[in-house]
mmCIF file of C-alpha atoms and ligand atoms in Angstrom:
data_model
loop_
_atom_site.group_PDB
_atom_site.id
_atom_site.type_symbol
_atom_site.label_atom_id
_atom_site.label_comp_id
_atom_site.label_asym_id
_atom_site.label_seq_id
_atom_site.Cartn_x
_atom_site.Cartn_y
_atom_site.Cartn_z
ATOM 1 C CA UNK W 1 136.201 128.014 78.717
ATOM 2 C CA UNK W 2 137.284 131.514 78.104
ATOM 3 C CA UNK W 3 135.619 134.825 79.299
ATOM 4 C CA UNK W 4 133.085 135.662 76.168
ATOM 5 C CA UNK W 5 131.373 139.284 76.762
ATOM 6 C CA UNK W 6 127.963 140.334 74.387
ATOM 7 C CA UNK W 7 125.383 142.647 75.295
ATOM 8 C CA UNK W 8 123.111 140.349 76.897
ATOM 9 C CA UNK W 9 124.672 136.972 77.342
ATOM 10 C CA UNK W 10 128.313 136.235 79.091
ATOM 11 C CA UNK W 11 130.059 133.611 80.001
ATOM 12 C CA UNK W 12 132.966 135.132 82.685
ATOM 13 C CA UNK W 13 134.542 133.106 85.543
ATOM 14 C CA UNK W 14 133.345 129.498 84.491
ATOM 15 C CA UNK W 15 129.683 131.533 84.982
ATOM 16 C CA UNK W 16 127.091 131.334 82.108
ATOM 17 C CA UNK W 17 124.741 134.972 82.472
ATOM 18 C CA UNK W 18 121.959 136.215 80.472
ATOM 19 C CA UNK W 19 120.453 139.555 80.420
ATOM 20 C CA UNK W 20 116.720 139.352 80.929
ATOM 21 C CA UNK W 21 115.323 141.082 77.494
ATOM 22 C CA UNK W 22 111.879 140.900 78.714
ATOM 23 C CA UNK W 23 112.691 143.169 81.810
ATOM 24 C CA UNK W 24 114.252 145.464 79.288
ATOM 25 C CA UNK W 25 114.205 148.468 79.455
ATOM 26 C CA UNK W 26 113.420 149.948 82.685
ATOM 27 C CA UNK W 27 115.066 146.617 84.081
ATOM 28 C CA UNK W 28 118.319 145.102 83.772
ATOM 29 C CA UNK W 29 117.924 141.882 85.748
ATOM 30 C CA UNK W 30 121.155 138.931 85.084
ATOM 31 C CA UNK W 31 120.261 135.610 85.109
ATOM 32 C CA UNK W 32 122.881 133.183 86.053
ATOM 33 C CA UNK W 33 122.024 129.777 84.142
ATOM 34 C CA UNK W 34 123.847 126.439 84.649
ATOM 35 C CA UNK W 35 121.377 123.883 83.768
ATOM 36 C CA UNK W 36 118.932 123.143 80.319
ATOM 37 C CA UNK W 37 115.686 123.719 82.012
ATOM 38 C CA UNK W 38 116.543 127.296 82.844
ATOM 39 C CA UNK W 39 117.839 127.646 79.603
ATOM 40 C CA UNK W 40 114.520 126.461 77.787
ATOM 41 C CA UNK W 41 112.661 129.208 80.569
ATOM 42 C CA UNK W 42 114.775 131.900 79.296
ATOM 43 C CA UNK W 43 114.368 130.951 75.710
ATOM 44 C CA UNK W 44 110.660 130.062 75.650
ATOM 45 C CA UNK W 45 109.807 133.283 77.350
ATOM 46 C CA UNK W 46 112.254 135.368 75.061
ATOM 47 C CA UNK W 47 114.128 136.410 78.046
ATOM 48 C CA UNK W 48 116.899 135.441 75.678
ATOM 49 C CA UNK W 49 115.569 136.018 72.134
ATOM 50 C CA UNK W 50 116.877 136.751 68.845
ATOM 51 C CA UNK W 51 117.509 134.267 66.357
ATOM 52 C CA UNK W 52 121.890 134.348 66.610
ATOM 53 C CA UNK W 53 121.614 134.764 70.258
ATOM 54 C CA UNK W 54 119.566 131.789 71.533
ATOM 55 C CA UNK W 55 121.730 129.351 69.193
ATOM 56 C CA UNK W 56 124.809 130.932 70.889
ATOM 57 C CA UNK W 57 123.108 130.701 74.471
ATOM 58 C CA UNK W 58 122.637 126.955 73.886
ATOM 59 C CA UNK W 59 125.856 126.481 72.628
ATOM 60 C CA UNK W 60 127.349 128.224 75.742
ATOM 61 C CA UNK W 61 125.656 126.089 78.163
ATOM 62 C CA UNK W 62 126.650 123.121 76.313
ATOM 63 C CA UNK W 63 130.043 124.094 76.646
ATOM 64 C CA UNK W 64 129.645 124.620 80.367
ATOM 65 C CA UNK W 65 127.785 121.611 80.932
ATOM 66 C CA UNK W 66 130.565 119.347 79.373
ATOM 67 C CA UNK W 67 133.351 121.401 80.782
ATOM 68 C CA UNK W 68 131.487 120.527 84.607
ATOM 69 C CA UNK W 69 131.978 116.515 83.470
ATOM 70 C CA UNK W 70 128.034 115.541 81.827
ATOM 71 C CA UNK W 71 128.274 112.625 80.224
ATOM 72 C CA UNK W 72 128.051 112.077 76.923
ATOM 73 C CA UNK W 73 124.406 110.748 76.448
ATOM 74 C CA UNK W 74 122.984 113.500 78.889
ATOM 75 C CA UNK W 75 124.970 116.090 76.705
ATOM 76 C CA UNK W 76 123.284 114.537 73.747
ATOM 77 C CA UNK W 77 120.211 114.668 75.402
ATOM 78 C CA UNK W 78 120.686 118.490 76.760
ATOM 79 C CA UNK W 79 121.364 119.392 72.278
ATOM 80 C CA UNK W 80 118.325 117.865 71.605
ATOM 81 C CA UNK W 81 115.872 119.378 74.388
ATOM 82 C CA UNK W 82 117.695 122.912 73.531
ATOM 83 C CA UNK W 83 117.335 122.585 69.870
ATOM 84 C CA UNK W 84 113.532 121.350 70.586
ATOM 85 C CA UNK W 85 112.461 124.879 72.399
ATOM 86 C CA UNK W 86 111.753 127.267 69.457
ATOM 87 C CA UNK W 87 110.951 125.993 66.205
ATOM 88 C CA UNK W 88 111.152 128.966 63.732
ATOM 89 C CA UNK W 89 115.278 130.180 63.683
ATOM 90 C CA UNK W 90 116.925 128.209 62.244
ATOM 91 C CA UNK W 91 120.369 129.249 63.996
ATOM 92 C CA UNK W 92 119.742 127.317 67.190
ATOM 93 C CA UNK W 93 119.495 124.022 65.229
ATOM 94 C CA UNK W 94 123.036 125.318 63.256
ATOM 95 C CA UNK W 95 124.628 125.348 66.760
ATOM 96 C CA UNK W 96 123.416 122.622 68.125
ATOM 97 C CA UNK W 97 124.662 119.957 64.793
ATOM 98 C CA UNK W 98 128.179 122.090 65.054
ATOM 99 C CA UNK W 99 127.674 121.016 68.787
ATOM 100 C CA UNK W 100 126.595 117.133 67.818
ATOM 101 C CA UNK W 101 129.505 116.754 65.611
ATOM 102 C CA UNK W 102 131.848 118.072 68.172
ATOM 103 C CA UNK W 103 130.272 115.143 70.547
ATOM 104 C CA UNK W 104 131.831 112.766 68.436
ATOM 105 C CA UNK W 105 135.271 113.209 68.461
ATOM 106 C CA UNK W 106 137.333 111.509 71.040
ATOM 107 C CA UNK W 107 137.662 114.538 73.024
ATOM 108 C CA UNK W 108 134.363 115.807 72.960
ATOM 109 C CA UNK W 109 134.592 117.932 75.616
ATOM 110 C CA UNK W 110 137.507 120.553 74.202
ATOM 111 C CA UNK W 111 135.304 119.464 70.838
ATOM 112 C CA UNK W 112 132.639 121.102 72.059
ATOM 113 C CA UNK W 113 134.478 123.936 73.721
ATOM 114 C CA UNK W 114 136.335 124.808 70.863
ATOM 115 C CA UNK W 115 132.800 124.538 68.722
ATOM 116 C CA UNK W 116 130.950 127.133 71.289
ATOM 117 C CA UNK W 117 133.636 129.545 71.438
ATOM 118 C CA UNK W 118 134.057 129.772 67.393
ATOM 119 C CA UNK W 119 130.082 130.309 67.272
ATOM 120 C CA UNK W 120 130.351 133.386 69.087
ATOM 121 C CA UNK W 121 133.387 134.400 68.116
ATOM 122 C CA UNK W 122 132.287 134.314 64.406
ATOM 123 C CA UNK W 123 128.874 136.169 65.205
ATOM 124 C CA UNK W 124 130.880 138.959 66.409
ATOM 125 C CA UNK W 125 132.287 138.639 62.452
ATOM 126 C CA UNK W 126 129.766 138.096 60.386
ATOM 127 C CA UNK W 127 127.652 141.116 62.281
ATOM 128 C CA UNK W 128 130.854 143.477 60.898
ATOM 129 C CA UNK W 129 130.717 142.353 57.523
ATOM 130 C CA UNK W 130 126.859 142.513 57.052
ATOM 131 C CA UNK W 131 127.201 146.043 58.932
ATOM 132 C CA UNK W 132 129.538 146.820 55.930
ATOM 133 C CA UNK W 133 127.658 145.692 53.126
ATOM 134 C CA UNK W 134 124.569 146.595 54.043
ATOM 135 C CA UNK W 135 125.595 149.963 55.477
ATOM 136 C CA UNK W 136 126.852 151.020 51.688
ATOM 137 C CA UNK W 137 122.985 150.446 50.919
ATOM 138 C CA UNK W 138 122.496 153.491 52.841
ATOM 139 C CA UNK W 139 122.527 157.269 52.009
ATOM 140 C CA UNK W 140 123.100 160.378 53.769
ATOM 141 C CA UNK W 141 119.912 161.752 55.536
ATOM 142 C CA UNK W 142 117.775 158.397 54.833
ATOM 143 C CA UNK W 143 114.694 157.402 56.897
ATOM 144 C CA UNK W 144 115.028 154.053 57.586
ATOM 145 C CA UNK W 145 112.278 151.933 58.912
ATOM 146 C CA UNK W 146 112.657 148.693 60.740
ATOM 147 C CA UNK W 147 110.725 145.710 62.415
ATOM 148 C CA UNK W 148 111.346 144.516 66.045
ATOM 149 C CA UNK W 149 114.794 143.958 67.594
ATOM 150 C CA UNK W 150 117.707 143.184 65.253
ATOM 151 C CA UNK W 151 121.023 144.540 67.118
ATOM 152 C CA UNK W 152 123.631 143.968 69.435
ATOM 153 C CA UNK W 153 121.099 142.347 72.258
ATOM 154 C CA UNK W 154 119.997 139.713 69.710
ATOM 155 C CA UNK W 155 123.718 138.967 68.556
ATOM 156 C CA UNK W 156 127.170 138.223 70.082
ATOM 157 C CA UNK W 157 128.590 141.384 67.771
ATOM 158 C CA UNK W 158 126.386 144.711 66.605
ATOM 159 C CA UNK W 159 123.632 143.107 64.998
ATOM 160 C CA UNK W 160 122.140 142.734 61.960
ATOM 161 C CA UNK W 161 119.649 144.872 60.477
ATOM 162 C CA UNK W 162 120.312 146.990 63.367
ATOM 163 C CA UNK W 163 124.177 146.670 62.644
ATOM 164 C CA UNK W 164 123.484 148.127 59.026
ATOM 165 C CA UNK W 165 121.675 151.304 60.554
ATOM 166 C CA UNK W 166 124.482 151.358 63.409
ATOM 167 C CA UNK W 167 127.296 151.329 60.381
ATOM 168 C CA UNK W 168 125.257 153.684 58.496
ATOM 169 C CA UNK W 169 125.009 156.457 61.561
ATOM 170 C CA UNK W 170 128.929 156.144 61.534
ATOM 171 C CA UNK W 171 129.413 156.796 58.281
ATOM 172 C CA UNK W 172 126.699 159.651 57.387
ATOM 173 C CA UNK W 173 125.883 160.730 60.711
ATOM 174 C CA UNK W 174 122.328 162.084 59.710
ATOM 175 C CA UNK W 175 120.194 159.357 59.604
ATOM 176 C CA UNK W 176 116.591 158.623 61.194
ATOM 177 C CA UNK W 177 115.309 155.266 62.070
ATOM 178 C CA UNK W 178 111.672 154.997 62.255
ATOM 179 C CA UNK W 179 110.870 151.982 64.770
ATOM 180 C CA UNK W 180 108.164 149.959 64.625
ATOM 181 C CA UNK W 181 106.913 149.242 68.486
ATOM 182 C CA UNK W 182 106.560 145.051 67.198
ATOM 183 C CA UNK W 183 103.385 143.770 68.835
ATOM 184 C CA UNK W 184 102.730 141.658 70.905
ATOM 185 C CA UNK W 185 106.089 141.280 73.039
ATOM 186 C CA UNK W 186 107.028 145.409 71.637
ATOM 187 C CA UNK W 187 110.799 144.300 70.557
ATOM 188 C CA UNK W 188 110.957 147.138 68.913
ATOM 189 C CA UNK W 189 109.733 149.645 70.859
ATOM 190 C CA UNK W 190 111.501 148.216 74.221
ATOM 191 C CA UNK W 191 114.632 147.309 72.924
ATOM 192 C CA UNK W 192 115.626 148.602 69.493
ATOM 193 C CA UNK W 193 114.743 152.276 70.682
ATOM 194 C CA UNK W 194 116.571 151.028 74.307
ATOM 195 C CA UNK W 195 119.798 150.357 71.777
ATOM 196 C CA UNK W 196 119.203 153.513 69.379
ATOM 197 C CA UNK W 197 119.094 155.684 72.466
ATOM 198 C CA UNK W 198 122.210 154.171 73.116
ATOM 199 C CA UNK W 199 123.862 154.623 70.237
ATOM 200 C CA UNK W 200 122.451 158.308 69.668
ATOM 201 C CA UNK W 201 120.753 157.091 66.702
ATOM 202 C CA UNK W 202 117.796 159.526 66.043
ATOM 203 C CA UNK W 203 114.662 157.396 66.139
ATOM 204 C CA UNK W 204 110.520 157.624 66.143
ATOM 205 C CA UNK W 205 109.057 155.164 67.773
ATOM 206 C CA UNK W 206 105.541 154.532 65.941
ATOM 207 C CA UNK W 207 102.728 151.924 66.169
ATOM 208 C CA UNK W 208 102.765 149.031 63.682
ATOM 209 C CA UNK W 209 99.718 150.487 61.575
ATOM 210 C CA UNK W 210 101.293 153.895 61.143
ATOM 211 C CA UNK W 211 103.857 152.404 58.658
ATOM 212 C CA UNK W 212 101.577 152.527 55.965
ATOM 213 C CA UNK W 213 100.741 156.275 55.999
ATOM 214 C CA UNK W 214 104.583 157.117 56.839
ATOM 215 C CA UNK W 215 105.403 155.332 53.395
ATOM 216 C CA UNK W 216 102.472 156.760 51.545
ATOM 217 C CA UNK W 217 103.309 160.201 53.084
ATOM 218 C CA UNK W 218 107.101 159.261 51.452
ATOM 219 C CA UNK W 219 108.792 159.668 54.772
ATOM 220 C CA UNK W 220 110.359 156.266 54.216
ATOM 221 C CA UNK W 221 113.472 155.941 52.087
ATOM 222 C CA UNK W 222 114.525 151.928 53.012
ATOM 223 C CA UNK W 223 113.364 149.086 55.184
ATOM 224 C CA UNK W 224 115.830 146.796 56.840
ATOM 225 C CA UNK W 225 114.971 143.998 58.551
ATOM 226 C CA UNK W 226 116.397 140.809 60.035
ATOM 227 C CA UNK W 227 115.411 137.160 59.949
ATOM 228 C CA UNK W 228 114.646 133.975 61.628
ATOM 229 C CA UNK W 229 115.262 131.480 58.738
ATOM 230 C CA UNK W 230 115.759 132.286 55.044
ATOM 231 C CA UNK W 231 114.371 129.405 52.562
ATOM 232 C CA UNK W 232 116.457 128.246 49.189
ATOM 233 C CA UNK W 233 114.292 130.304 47.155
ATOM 234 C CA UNK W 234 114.870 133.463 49.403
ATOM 235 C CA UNK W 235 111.248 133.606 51.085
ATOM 236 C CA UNK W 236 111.953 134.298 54.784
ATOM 237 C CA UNK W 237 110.472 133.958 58.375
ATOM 238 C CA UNK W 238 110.529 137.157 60.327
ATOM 239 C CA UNK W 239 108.692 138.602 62.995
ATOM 240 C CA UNK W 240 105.271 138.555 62.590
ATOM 241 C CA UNK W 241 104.084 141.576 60.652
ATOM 242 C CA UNK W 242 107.337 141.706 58.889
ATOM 243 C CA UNK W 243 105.004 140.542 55.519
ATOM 244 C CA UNK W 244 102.712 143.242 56.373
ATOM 245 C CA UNK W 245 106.307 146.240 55.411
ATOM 246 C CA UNK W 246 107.432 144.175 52.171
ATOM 247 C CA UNK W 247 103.398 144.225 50.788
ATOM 248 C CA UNK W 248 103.321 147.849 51.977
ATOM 249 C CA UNK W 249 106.982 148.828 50.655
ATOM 250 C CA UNK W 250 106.048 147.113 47.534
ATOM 251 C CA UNK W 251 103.149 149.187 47.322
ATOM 252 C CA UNK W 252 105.404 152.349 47.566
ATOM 253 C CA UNK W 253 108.373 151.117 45.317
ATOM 254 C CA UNK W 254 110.387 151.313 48.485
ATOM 255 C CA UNK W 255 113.784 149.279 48.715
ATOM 256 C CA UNK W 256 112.898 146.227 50.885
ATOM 257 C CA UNK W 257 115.923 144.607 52.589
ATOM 258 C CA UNK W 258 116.966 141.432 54.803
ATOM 259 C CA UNK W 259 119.996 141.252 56.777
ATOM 260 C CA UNK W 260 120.922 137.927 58.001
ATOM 261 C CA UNK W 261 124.073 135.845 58.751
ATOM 262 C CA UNK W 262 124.423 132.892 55.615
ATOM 263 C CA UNK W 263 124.069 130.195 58.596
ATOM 264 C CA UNK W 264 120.991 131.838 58.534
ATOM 265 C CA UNK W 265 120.073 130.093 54.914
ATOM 266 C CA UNK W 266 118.439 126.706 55.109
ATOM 267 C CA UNK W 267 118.505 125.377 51.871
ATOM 268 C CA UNK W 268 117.053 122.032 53.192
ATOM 269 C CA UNK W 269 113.754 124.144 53.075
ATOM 270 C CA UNK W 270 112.633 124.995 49.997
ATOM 271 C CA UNK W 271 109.968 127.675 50.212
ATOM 272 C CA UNK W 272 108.669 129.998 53.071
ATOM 273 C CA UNK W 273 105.279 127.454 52.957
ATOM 274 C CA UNK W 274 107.622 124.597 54.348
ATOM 275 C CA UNK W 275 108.740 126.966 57.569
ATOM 276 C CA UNK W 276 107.713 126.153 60.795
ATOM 277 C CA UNK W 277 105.782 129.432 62.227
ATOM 278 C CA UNK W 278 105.711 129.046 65.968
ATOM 279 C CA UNK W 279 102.383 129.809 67.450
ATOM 280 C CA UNK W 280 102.656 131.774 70.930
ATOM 281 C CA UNK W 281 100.320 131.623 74.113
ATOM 282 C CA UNK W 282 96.917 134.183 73.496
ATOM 283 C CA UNK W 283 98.420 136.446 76.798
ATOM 284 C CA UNK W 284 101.075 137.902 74.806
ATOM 285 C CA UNK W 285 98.063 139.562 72.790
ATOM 286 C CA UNK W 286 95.436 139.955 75.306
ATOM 287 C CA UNK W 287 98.206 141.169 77.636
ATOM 288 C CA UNK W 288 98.091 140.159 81.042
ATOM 289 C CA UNK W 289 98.682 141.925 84.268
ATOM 290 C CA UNK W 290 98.827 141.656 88.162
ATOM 291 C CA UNK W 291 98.699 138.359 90.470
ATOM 292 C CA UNK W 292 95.531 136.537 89.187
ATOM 293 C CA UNK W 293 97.069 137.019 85.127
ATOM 294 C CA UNK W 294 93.917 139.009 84.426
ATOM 295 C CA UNK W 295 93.864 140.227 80.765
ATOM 296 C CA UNK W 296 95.110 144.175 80.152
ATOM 297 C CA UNK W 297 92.610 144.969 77.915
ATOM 298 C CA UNK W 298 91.087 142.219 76.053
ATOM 299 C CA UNK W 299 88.535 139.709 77.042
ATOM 300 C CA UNK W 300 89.982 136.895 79.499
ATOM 301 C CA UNK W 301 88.781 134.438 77.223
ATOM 302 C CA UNK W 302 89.218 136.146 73.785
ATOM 303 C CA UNK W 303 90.019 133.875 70.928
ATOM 304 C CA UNK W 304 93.407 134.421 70.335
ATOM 305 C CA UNK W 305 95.989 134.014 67.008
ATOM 306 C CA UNK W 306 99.235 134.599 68.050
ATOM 307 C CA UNK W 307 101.953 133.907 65.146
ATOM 308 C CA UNK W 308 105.389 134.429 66.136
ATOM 309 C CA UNK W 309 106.726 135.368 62.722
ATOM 310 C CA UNK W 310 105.499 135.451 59.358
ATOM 311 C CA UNK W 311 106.638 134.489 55.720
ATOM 312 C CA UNK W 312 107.962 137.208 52.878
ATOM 313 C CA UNK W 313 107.954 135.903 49.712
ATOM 314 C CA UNK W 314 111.215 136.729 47.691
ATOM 315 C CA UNK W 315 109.378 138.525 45.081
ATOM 316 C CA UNK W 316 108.478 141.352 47.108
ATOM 317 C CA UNK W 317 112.362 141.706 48.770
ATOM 318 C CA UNK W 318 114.905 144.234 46.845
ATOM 319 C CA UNK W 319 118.233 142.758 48.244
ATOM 320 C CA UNK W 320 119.301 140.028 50.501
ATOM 321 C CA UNK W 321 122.090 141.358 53.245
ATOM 322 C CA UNK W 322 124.287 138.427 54.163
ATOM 323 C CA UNK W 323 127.784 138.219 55.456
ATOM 324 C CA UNK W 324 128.875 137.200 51.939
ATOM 325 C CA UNK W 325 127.273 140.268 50.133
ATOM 326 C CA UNK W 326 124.415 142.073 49.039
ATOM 327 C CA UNK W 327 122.425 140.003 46.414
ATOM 328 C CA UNK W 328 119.341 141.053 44.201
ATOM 329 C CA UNK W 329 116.175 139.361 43.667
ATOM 330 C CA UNK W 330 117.298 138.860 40.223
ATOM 331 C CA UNK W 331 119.977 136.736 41.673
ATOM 332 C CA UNK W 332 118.520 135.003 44.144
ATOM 333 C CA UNK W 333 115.540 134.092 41.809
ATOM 334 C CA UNK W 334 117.899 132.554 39.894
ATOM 335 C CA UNK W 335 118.774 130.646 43.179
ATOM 336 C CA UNK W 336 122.011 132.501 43.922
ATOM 337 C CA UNK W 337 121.686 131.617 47.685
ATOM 338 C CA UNK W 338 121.586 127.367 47.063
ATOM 339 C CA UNK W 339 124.968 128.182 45.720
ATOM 340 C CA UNK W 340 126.131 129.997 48.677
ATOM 341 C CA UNK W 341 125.616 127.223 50.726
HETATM 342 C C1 LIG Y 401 118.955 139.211 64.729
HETATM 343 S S1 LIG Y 401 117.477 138.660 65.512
HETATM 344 C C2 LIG Y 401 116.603 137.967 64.203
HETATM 345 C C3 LIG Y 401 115.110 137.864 64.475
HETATM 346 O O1 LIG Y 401 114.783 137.244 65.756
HETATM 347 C C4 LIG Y 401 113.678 137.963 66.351
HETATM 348 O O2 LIG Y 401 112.682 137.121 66.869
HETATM 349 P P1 LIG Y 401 112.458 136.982 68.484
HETATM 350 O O3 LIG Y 401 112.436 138.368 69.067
HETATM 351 O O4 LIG Y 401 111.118 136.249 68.598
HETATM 352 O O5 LIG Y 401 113.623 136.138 68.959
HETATM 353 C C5 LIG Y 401 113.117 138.776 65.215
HETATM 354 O O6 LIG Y 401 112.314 137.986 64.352
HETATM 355 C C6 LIG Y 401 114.405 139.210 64.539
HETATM 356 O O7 LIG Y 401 114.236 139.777 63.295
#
């Protein structure tokens, strides 16, 4: 398979690497991966994480796997127990059918190649047109706000909400992005503020309850975040506390939007009810620390709820972002997006 190159995931000299998010950002720690189980560590502990990235992750490995002579029902078996580790994005179980149907052709092994390499290939892609469509959203000298990690660590190209506000520094030069830190795991204030500092993006980084007085105060001008799975009626799954903006921005007649990739759409679901939320382990909340996992600051044995993501409703979100175009809620309640698909 050919040398592929992203931001935190590469696949160079028949080796399959992954840059450890978690560590990130006072660490940058590559983990070589050639087998599922690792795969399903580095997944289940989001040291690969975003909802493009994992699918493309598992698809790479795939690749590898076949390419180093699996057979075909262990490379069956290695799709399902990949597509099994996080329930809620819905782009790992896109890969992984493009990846199932490639297993079925008579040479499944340049099948699947071919499949793993156009995945990541076409990320790359559709992160530059949602970049351009969303970016034209955007004017000169907006505050932006946005919700945990959307850009080029969580993609194979520049992201995507994070791609809009990268596109949109290009063109007007004076924005500001207001970052919310994202408890528990702090995507945002790890690694979106690790990528705007990169980028020479201007950015506060602020605590998730201090979004509310920043849009009351009318410091906020938009909202852009990404997504884990959109429904056929436009509700989506986001990181948790992602409902909490589009009530809030509601509230404040701010312009709510959600950038996602189409393969992103799962029409076979038909509301936000019907998405799987994935429920996380109570240390990512407690916070845990030191040899004996003692808890940071809560209770060791606090009662814990620990949502991954949470639903928005369609009614509260101004435009969807996709690769295909900007659509309004007046479209999409008229179920625009089943006829994308
Ligand atoms: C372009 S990433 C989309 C989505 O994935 C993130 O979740 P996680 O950090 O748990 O993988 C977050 O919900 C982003 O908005």
């Amino acid at each position: 398979m050919q040398d592929l190159i992203a931001s935190s995931l590469k696949y160079q000299n028949n080796t399959l690497s992954v840059l450890d998010q978690y560590l990130l950002p006072h660490q940058q720690v590559w983990h070589v991966c050639d087998d599922v189980a690792s795969m399903r560590e580095l997944i289940l502990n989001l040291k690969i994480r975003g909802a493009p990235l994992i699918g493309l992750g598992a698809s790479l490995l795939v690749a590898h796997l076949a390419e180093q002579g699996m057979a075909k029902a262990a490379l069956a078996q290695a799709i399902d127990d990949l597509e099994a580790t996080r329930p809620t994005a819905v782009n790992l179980m896109h890969c992984m059918a493009k990846l199932r149907i490639a297993l079925q052709q008579d040479d499944y092994v340049m099948a699947i190649v071919s499949a793993a390499v156009s995945l990541f290939n076409e990320d790359i892609a559709l992160c530059e047109s949602m970049a351009k469509h969303g970016a034209a959203l955007v004017n000169s000298g907006d505050n932006i706000l946005t919700h945990c990690n959307t850009g080029a660590l969580a993609t194979a190209g520049i992201g995507t909400a994070l791609g809009v506000i990268y596109k949109a520094q290009q063109r007007h030069g004076d924005i500001h992005v207001w970052v919310d830190e994202t408890r528990p795991l702090l995507q945002g204030g790890r690694l979106t503020a690790f990528e705007l500092e990169r980028w020479q993006v201007p950015y506060t980084l602020i605590c998730d309850n201090m979004a509310a007085s920043l849009m009351a105060a009318g410091k906020v001008d938009k909202i852009f975040v990404g997504a884990d799975r959109i429904a056929a009626n436009g509700d989506f799954a986001n990181k948790v506390g992602t409902y909490n903006l589009a009530v809030l921005a509601h509230f404040h007649n701010i312009p709510f939007y959600v950038v996602a990739p189409l393969t992103t759409l799962d029409v076979s679901t038909a509301c936000g009810a019907d998405i799987e939320i994935e429920q996380r382990n109570s240390a990512e909340v407690r916070g845990v620390s030191g040899s004996f996992g003692e808890a940071l600051w809560a209770p060791t044995n606090a009662q814990v709820y620990n949502p991954a993501f949470d639903v928005t409703p369609a009614k509260l979100i101004t435009g969807w972002v996709l690769d295909t175009g900007v659509y309004d809620q007046q479209q999409v309640l008229a179920g625009k997006l089943k006829d994308l698909n």
